[in-house]
PDB file of C-alpha atoms and ligand atoms in Angstrom:
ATOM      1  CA  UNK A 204      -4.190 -17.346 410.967  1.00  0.00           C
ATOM      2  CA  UNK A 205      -0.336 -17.052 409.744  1.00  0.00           C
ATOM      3  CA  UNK A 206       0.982 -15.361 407.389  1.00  0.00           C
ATOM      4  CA  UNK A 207       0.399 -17.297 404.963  1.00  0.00           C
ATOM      5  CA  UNK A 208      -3.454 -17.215 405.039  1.00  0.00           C
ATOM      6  CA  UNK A 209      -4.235 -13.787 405.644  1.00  0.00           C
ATOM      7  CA  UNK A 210      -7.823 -12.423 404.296  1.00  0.00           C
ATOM      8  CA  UNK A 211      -8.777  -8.608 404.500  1.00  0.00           C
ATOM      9  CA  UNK A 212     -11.727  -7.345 403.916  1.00  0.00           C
ATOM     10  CA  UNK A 213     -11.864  -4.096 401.550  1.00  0.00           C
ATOM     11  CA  UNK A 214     -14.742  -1.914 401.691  1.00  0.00           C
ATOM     12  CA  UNK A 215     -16.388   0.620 399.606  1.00  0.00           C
ATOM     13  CA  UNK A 216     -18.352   3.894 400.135  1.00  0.00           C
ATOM     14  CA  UNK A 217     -20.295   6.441 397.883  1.00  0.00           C
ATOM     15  CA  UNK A 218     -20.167  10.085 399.251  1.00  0.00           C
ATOM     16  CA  UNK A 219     -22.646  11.124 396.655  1.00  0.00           C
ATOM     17  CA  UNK A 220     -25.336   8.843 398.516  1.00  0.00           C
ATOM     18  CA  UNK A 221     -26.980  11.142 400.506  1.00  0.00           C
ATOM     19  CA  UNK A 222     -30.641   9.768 400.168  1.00  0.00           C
ATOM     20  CA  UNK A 223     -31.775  10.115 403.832  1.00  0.00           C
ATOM     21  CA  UNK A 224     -30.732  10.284 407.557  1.00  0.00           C
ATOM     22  CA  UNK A 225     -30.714   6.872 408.072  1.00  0.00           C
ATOM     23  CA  UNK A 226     -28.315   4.112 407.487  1.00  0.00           C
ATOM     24  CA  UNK A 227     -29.757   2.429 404.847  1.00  0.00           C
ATOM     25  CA  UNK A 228     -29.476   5.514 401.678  1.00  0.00           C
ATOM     26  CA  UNK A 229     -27.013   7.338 403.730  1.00  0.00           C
ATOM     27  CA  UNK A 230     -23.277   6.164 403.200  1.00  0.00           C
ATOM     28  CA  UNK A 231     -21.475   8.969 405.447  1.00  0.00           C
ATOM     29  CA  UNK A 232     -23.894   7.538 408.407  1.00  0.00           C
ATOM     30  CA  UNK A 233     -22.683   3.946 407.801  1.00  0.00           C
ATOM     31  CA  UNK A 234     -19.252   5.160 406.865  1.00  0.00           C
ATOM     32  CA  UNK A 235     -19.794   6.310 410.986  1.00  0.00           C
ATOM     33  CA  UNK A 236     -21.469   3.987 412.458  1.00  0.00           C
ATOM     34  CA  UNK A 237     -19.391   0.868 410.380  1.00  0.00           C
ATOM     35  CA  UNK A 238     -15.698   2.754 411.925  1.00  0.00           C
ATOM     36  CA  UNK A 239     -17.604   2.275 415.373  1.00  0.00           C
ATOM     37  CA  UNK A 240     -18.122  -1.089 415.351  1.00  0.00           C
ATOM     38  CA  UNK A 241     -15.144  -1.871 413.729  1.00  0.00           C
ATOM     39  CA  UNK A 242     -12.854  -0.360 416.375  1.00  0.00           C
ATOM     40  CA  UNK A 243     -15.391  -1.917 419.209  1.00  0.00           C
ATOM     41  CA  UNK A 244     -15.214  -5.248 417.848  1.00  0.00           C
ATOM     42  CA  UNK A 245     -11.254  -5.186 417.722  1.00  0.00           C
ATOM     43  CA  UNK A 246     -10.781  -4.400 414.242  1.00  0.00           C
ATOM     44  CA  UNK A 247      -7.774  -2.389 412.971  1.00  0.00           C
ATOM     45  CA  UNK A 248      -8.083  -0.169 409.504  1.00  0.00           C
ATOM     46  CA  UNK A 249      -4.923  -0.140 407.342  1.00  0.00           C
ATOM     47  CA  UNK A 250      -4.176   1.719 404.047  1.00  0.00           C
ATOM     48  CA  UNK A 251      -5.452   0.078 400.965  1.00  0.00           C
ATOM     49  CA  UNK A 252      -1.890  -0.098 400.498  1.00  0.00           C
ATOM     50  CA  UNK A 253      -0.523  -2.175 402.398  1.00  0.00           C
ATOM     51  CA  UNK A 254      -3.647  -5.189 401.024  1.00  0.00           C
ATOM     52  CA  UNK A 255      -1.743  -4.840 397.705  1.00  0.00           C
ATOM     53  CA  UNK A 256       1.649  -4.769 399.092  1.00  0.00           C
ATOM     54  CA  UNK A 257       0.653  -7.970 401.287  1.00  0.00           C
ATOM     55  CA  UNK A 258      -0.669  -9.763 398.435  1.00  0.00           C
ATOM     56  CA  UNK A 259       2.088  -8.619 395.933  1.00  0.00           C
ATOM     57  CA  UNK A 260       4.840 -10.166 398.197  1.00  0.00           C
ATOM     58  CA  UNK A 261       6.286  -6.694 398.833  1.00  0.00           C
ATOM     59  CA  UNK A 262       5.759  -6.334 402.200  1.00  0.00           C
ATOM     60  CA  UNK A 263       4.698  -9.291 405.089  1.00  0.00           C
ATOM     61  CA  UNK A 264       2.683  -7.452 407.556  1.00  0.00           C
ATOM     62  CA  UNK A 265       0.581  -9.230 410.341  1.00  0.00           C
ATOM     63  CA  UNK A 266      -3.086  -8.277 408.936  1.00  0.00           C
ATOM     64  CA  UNK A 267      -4.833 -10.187 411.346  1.00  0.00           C
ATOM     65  CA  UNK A 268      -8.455  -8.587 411.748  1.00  0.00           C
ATOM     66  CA  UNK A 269      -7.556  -5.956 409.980  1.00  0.00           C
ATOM     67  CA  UNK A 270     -10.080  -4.200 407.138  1.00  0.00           C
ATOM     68  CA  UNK A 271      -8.945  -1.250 404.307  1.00  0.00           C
ATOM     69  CA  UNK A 272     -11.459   1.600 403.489  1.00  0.00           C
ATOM     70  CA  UNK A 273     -12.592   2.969 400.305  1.00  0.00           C
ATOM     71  CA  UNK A 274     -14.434   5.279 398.062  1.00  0.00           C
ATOM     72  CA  UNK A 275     -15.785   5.600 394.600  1.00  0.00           C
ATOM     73  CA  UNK A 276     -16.285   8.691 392.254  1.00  0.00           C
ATOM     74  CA  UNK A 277     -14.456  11.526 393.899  1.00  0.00           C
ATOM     75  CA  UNK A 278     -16.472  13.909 395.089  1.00  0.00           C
ATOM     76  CA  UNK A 279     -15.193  16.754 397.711  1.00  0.00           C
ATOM     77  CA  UNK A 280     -18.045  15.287 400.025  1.00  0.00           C
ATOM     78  CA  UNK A 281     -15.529  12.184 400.581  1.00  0.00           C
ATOM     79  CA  UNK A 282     -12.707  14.928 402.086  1.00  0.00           C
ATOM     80  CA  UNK A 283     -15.063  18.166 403.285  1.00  0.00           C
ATOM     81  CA  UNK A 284     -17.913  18.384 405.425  1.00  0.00           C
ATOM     82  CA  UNK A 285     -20.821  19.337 403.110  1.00  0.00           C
ATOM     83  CA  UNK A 286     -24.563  21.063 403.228  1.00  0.00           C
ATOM     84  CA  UNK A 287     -26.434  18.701 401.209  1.00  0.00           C
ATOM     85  CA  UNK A 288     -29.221  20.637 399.762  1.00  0.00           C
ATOM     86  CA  UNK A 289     -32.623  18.775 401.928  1.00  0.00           C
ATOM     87  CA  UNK A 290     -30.671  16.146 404.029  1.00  0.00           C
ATOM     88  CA  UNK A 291     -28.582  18.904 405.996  1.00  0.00           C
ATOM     89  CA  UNK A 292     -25.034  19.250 406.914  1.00  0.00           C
ATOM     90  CA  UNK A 293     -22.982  15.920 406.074  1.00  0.00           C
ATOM     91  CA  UNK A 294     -19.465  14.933 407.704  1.00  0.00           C
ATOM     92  CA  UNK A 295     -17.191  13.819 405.156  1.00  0.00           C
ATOM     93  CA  UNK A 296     -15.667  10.654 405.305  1.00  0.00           C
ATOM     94  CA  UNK A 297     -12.249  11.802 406.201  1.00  0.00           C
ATOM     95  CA  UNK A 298     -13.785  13.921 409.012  1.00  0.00           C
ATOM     96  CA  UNK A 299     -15.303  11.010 410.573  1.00  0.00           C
ATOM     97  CA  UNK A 300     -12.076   8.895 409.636  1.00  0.00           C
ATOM     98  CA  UNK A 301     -10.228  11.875 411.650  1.00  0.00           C
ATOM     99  CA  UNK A 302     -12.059  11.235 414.936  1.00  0.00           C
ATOM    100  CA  UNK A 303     -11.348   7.747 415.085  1.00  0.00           C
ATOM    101  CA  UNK A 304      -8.562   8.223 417.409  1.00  0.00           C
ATOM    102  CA  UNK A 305      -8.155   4.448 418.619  1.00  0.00           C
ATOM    103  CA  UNK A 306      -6.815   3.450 415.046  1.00  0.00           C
ATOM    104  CA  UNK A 307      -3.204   5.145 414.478  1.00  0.00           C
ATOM    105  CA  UNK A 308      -3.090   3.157 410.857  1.00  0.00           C
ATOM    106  CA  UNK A 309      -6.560   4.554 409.651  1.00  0.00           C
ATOM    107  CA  UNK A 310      -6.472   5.499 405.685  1.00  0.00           C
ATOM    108  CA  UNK A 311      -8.794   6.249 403.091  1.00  0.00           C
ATOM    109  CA  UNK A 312      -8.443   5.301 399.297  1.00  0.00           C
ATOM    110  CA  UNK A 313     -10.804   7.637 397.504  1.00  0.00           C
ATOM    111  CA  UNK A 314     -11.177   6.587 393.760  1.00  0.00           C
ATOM    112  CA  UNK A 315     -11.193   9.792 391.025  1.00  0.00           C
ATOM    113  CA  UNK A 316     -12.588  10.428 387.641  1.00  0.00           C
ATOM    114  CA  UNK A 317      -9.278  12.264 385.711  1.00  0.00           C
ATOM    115  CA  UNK A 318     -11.233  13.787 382.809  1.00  0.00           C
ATOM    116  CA  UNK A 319     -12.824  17.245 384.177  1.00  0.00           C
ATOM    117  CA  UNK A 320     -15.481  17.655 381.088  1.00  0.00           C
ATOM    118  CA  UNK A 321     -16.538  14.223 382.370  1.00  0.00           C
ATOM    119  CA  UNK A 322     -16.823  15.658 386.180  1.00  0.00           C
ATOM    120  CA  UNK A 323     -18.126  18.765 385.069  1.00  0.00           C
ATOM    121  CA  UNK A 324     -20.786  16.646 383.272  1.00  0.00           C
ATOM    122  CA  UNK A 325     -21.237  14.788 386.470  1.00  0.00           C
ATOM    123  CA  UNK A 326     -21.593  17.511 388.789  1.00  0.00           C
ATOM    124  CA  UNK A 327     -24.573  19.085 386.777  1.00  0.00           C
ATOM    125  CA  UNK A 328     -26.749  15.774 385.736  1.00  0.00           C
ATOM    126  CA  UNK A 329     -26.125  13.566 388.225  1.00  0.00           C
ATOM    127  CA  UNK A 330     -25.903  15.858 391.715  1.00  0.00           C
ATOM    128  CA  UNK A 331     -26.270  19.491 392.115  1.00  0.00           C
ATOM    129  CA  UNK A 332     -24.498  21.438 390.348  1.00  0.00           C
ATOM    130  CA  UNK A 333     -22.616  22.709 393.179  1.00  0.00           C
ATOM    131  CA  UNK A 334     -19.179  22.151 391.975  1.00  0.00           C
ATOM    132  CA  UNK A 335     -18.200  19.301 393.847  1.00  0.00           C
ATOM    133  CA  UNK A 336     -16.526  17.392 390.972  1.00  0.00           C
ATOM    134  CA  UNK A 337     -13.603  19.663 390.874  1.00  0.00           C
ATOM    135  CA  UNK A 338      -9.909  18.431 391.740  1.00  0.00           C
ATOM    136  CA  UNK A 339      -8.387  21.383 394.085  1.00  0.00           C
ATOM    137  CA  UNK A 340      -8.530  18.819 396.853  1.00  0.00           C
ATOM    138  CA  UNK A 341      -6.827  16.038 395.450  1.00  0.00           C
ATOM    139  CA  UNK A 342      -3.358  16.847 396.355  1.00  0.00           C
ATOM    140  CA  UNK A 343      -4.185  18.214 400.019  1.00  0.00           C
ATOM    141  CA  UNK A 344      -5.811  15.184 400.782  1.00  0.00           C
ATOM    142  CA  UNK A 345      -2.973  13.417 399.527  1.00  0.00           C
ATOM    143  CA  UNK A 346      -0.257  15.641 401.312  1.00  0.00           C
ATOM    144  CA  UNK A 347      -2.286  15.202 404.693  1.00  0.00           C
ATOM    145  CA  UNK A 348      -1.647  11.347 404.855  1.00  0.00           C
ATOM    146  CA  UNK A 349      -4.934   9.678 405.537  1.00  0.00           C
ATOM    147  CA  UNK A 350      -5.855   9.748 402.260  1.00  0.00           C
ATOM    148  CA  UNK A 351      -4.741   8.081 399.249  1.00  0.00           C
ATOM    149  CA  UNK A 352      -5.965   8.631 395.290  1.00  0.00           C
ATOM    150  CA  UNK A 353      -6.955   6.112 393.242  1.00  0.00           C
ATOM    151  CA  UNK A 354      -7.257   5.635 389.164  1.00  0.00           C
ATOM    152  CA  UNK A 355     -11.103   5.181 388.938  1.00  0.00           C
ATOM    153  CA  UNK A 356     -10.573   5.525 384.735  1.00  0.00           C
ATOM    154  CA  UNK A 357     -10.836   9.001 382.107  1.00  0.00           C
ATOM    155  CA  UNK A 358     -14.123   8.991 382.575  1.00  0.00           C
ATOM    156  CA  UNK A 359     -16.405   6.290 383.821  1.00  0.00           C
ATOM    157  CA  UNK A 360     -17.572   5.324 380.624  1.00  0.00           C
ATOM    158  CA  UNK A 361     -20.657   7.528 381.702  1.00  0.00           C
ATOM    159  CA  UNK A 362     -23.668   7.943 380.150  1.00  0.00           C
ATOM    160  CA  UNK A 363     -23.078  11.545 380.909  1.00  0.00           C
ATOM    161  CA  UNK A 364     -20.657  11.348 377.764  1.00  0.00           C
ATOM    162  CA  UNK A 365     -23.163  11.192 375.475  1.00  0.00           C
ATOM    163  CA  UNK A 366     -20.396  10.533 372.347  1.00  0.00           C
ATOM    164  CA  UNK A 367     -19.386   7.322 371.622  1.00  0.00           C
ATOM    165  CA  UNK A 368     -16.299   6.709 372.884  1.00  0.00           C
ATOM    166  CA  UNK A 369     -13.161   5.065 370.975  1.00  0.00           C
ATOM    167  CA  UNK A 370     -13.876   2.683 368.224  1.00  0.00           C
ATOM    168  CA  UNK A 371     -17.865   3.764 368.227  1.00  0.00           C
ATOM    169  CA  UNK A 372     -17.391   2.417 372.106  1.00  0.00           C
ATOM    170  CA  UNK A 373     -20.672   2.444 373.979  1.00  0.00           C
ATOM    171  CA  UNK A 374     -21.560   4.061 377.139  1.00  0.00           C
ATOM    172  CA  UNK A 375     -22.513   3.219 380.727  1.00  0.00           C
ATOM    173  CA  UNK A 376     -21.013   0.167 381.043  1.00  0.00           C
ATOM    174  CA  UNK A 377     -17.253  -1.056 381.384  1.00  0.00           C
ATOM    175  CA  UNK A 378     -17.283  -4.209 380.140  1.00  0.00           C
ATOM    176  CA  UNK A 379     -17.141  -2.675 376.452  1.00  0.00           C
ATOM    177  CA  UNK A 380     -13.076  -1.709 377.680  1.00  0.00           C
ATOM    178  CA  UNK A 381     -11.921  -4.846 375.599  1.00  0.00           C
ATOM    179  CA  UNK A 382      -9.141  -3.035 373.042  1.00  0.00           C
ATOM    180  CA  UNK A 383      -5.761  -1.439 373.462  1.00  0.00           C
ATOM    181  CA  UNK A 384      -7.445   1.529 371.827  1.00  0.00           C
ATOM    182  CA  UNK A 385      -9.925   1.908 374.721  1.00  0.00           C
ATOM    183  CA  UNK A 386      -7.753   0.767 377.388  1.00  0.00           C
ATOM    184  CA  UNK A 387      -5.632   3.710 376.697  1.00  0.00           C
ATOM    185  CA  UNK A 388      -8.400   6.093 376.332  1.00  0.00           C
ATOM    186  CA  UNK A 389      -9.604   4.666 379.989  1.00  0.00           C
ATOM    187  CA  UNK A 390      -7.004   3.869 381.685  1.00  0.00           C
ATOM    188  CA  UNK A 391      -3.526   4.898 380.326  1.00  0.00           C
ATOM    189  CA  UNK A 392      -5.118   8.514 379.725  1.00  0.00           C
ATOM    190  CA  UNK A 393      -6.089   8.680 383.163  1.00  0.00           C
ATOM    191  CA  UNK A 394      -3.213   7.574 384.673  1.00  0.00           C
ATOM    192  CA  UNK A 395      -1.610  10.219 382.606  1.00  0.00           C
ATOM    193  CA  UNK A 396      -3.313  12.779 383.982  1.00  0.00           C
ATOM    194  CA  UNK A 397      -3.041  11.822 387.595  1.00  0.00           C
ATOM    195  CA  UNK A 398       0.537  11.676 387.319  1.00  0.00           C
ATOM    196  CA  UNK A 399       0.718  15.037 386.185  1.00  0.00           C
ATOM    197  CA  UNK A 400      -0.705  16.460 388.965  1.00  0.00           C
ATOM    198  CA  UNK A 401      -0.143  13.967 391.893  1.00  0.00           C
ATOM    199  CA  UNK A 402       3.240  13.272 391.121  1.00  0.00           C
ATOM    200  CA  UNK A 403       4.722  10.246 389.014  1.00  0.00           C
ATOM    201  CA  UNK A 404       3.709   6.935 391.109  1.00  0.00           C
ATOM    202  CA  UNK A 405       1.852   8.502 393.312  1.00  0.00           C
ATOM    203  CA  UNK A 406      -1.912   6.425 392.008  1.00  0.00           C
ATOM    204  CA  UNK A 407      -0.611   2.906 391.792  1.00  0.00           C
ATOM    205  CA  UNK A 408      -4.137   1.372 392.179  1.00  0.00           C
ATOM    206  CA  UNK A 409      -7.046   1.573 389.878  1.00  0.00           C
ATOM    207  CA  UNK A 410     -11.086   0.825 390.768  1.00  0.00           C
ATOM    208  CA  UNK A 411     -13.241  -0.605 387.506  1.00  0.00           C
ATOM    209  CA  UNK A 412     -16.112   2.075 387.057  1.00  0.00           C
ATOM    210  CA  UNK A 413     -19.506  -0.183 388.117  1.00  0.00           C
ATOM    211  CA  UNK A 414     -17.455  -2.945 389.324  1.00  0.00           C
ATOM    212  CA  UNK A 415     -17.159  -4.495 385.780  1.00  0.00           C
ATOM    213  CA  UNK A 416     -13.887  -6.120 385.344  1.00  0.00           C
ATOM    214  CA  UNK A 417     -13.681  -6.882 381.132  1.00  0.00           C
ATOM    215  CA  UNK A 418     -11.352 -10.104 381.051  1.00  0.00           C
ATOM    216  CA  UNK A 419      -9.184  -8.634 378.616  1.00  0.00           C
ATOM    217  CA  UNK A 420      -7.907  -6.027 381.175  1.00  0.00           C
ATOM    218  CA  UNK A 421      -7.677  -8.515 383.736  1.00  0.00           C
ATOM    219  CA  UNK A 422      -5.852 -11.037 381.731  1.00  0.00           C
ATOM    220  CA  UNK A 423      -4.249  -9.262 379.204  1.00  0.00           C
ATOM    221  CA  UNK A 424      -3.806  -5.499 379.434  1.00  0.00           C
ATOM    222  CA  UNK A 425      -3.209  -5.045 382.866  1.00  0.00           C
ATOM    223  CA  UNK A 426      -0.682  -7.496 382.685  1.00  0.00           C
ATOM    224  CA  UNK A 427       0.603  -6.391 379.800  1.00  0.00           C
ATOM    225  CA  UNK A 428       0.587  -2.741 380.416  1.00  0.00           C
ATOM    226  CA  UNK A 429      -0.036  -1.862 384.062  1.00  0.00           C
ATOM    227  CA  UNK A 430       3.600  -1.646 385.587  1.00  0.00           C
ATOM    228  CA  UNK A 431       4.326   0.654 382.749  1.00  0.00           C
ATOM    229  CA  UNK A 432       1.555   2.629 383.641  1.00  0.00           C
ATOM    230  CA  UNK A 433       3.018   2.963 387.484  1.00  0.00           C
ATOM    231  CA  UNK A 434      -0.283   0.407 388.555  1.00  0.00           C
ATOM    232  CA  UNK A 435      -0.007  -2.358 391.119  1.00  0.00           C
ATOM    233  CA  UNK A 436      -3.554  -3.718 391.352  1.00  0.00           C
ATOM    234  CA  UNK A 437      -7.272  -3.065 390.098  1.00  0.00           C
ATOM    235  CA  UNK A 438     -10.521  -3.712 392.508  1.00  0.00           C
ATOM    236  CA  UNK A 439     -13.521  -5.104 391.593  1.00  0.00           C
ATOM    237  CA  UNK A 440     -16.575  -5.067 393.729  1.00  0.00           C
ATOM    238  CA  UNK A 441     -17.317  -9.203 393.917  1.00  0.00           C
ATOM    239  CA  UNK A 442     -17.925  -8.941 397.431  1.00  0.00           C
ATOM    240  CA  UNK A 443     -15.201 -10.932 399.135  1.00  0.00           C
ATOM    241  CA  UNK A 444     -12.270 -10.336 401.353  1.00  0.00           C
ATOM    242  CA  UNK A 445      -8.311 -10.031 399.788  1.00  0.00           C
ATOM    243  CA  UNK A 446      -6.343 -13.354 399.846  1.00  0.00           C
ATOM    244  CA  UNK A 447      -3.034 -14.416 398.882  1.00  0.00           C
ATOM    245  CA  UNK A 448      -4.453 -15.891 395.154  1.00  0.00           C
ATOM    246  CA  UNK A 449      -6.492 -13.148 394.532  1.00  0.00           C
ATOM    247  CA  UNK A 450      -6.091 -11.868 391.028  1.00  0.00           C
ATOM    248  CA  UNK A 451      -4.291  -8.526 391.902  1.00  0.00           C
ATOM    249  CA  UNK A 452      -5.920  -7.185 388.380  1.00  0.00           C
ATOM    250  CA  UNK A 453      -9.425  -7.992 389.806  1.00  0.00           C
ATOM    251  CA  UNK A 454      -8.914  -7.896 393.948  1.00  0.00           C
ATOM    252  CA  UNK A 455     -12.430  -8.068 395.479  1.00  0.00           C
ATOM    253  CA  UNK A 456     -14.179  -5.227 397.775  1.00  0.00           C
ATOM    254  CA  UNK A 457     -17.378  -4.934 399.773  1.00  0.00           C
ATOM    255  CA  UNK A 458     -20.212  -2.153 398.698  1.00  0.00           C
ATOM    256  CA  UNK A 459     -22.304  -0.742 400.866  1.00  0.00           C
ATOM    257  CA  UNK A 460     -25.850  -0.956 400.123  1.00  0.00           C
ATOM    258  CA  UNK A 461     -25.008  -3.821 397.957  1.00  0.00           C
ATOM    259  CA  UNK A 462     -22.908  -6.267 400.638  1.00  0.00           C
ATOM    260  CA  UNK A 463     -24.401  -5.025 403.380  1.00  0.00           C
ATOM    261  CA  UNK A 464     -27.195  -2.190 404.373  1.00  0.00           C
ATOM    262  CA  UNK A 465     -27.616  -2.203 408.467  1.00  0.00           C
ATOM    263  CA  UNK A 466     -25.083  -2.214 411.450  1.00  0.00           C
ATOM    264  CA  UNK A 467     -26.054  -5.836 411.900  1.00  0.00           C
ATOM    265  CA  UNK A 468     -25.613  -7.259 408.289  1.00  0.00           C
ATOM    266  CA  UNK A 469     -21.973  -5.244 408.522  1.00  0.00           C
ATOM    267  CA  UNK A 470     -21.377  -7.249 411.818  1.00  0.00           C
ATOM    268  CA  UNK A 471     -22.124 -10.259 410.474  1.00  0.00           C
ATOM    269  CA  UNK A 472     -19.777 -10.000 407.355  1.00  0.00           C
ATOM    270  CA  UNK A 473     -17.123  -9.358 410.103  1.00  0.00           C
ATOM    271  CA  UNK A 474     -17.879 -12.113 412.167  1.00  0.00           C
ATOM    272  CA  UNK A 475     -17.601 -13.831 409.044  1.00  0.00           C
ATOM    273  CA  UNK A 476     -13.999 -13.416 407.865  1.00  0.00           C
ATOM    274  CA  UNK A 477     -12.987 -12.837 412.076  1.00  0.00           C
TER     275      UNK A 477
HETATM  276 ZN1  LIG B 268     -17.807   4.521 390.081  1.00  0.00          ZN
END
C-alpha cells in the first residue's frame, strides 16, 4: 500500500451496552478482547485524528494496518470503571485502552451529547438513573491524552425530548436535520457548548446520532458551515474503512454488534482491509 491508497478502519463502541458477560451484548468485553487481537495480529491504534488529518491532506502519515477507536453517547462508563447494577463491575474503555501497553499511539474518540436536560433525560429513561450522563469528566479525559471529545449533536434528536424540536421537528431520528434552523439547534448549538467548556477547537469532529447522515448536512451545511463551526469531519456508521475519497462530511465507521458480534467475525473484517 503507498501513500496514496491508504484505508483505515474506524470502529465504534457503546459503553451503555452492558447486556451480559459475554461478547455478543457486552461492548466493554469486545472493546477487550477486539484491542487483543488487534495488537496480536500486528495492528497499530492511532487517534481518530490523525484518519481525518490523513484524509484532509494535513498530515501524510504511514497508516499501514493501522485502525482508530471510538465511542458513542458519552457516558462516564466509556472513561471509569463502573458497577453495573446485575452484570457486575465493568472496566471502562479507557481502562482497558490503558493496559494495552504494546501500542504507544493508542487513543479513544468518545462522542458527547452537549445539552444536559437531554443527558439528564437519558440517564433516568434509558439506563439507571445513576448519574452517569453528567460532564465532570470531559475535560480530565481530555487533559490525560488518550482521549479525545467528539460533537455527537445538542441532543440526539431523542425520543427522550418529548417536544418537538425546531420547526415542529420530529424526534428519534436524524434524518429530519434538513434546515439551517435545525442544523444550528443540532449542531452549531452543540458545538457551542463544547467550546465553552473544552476550549475553542478543541471538538473538531462530529458523529451523526443513529448513524443517519441527512444529505443536506453532508452536501450543504457542513460544507457550508462546518469550518466556521471549528469541525473537520462527520462519521457515519456505513460500515467501511476511511479512504482518500471518502466524503470527510460522511467518513464511514464499523459498529459493534452491527459489523461484527464475535472475535472471529472482528478477525475477519481485519483480514479483510489487511
Ligand atoms: Zn448515538
Amino acid at each position: 500500500m503507498t501513500g496514496r491508497d491508504w484505508q483505515v478502519p474506524v470502529l465504534t463502541y457503546h459503553a451503555s451496552t452492558v447486556g451480559g458477560p459475554d461478547y455478543a451484548g457486552n461492548d466493554h468485553v469486545a472493546f477487550a478482547s477486539d484491542l487483543a487481537t488487534a495488537t496480536r495480529l500486528g495492528w497499530r491504534i492511532v487517534p481518530l485524528q490523525w484518519v481525518v488529518e490523513q484524509r484532509l491532506g494535513l498530515a501524510r502519515r504511514d497508516l499501514r494496518r493501522c485502525l482508530a477507536l471510538s465511542c458513542d453517547d458519552g457516558t462516564v462508563l466509556d472513561v471509569r470503571d463502573v458497577d453495573y447494577p446485575g452484570q457486575g463491575l465493568q472496566p471502562s474503555f479507557l481502562s482497558l485502552l490503558e493496559a494495552e501497553g504494546g501500542q504507544p499511539d493508542r487513543h479513544l474518540t468518545c462522542f458527547v451529547i452537549a445539552s444536559p436536560e437531554a443527558r439528564a433525560r437519558m440517564d433516568r429513561d434509558c439506563l439507571h438513573g445513576l448519574d452517569w450522563m453528567g460532564e465532570e469528566w470531559w475535560a480530565p479525559a481530555l487533559a490525560g491524552g488518550r482521549v479525545g471529545i467528539g460533537n455527537h449533536s445538542w441532543d440526539h434528536n431523542h425520543v427522550v425530548m418529548h417536544e418537538a424540536g425546531p420547526g415542529g421537528m420530529p424526534r428519534g431520528d436524524f434524518h429530519v436535520v434538513d434546515s439551517d434552523q435545525r442544523a444550528g439547534f443540532e449542531i452549531s448549538q452543540a458545538a457551542d457548548y463544547l467550546s465553552a467548556r473544552l476550549g475553542q477547537g478543541a471538538c473538531p469532529l462530529f458523529a451523526y446520532p443513529y448513524g443517519h447522515a441527512p444529505d443536506f448536512l453532508v452536501r450543504d451545511w457542513f460544507p457550508r458551515q462546518g469550518s466556521a463551526l471549528g469541525l473537520q469531519a462527520a462519521f457515519g456508521t456505513q460500515g467501511g474503512a476511511v479512504r482518500p475519497d471518502s466524503d470527510p462530511w460522511h467518513l464511514p465507521r464499523y459498529v459493534c454488534g452491527l459489523h461484527w458480534s464475535s472475535p472471529a467475525q472482528f478477525e475477519a473484517l481485519l483480514a479483510g482491509l489487511a
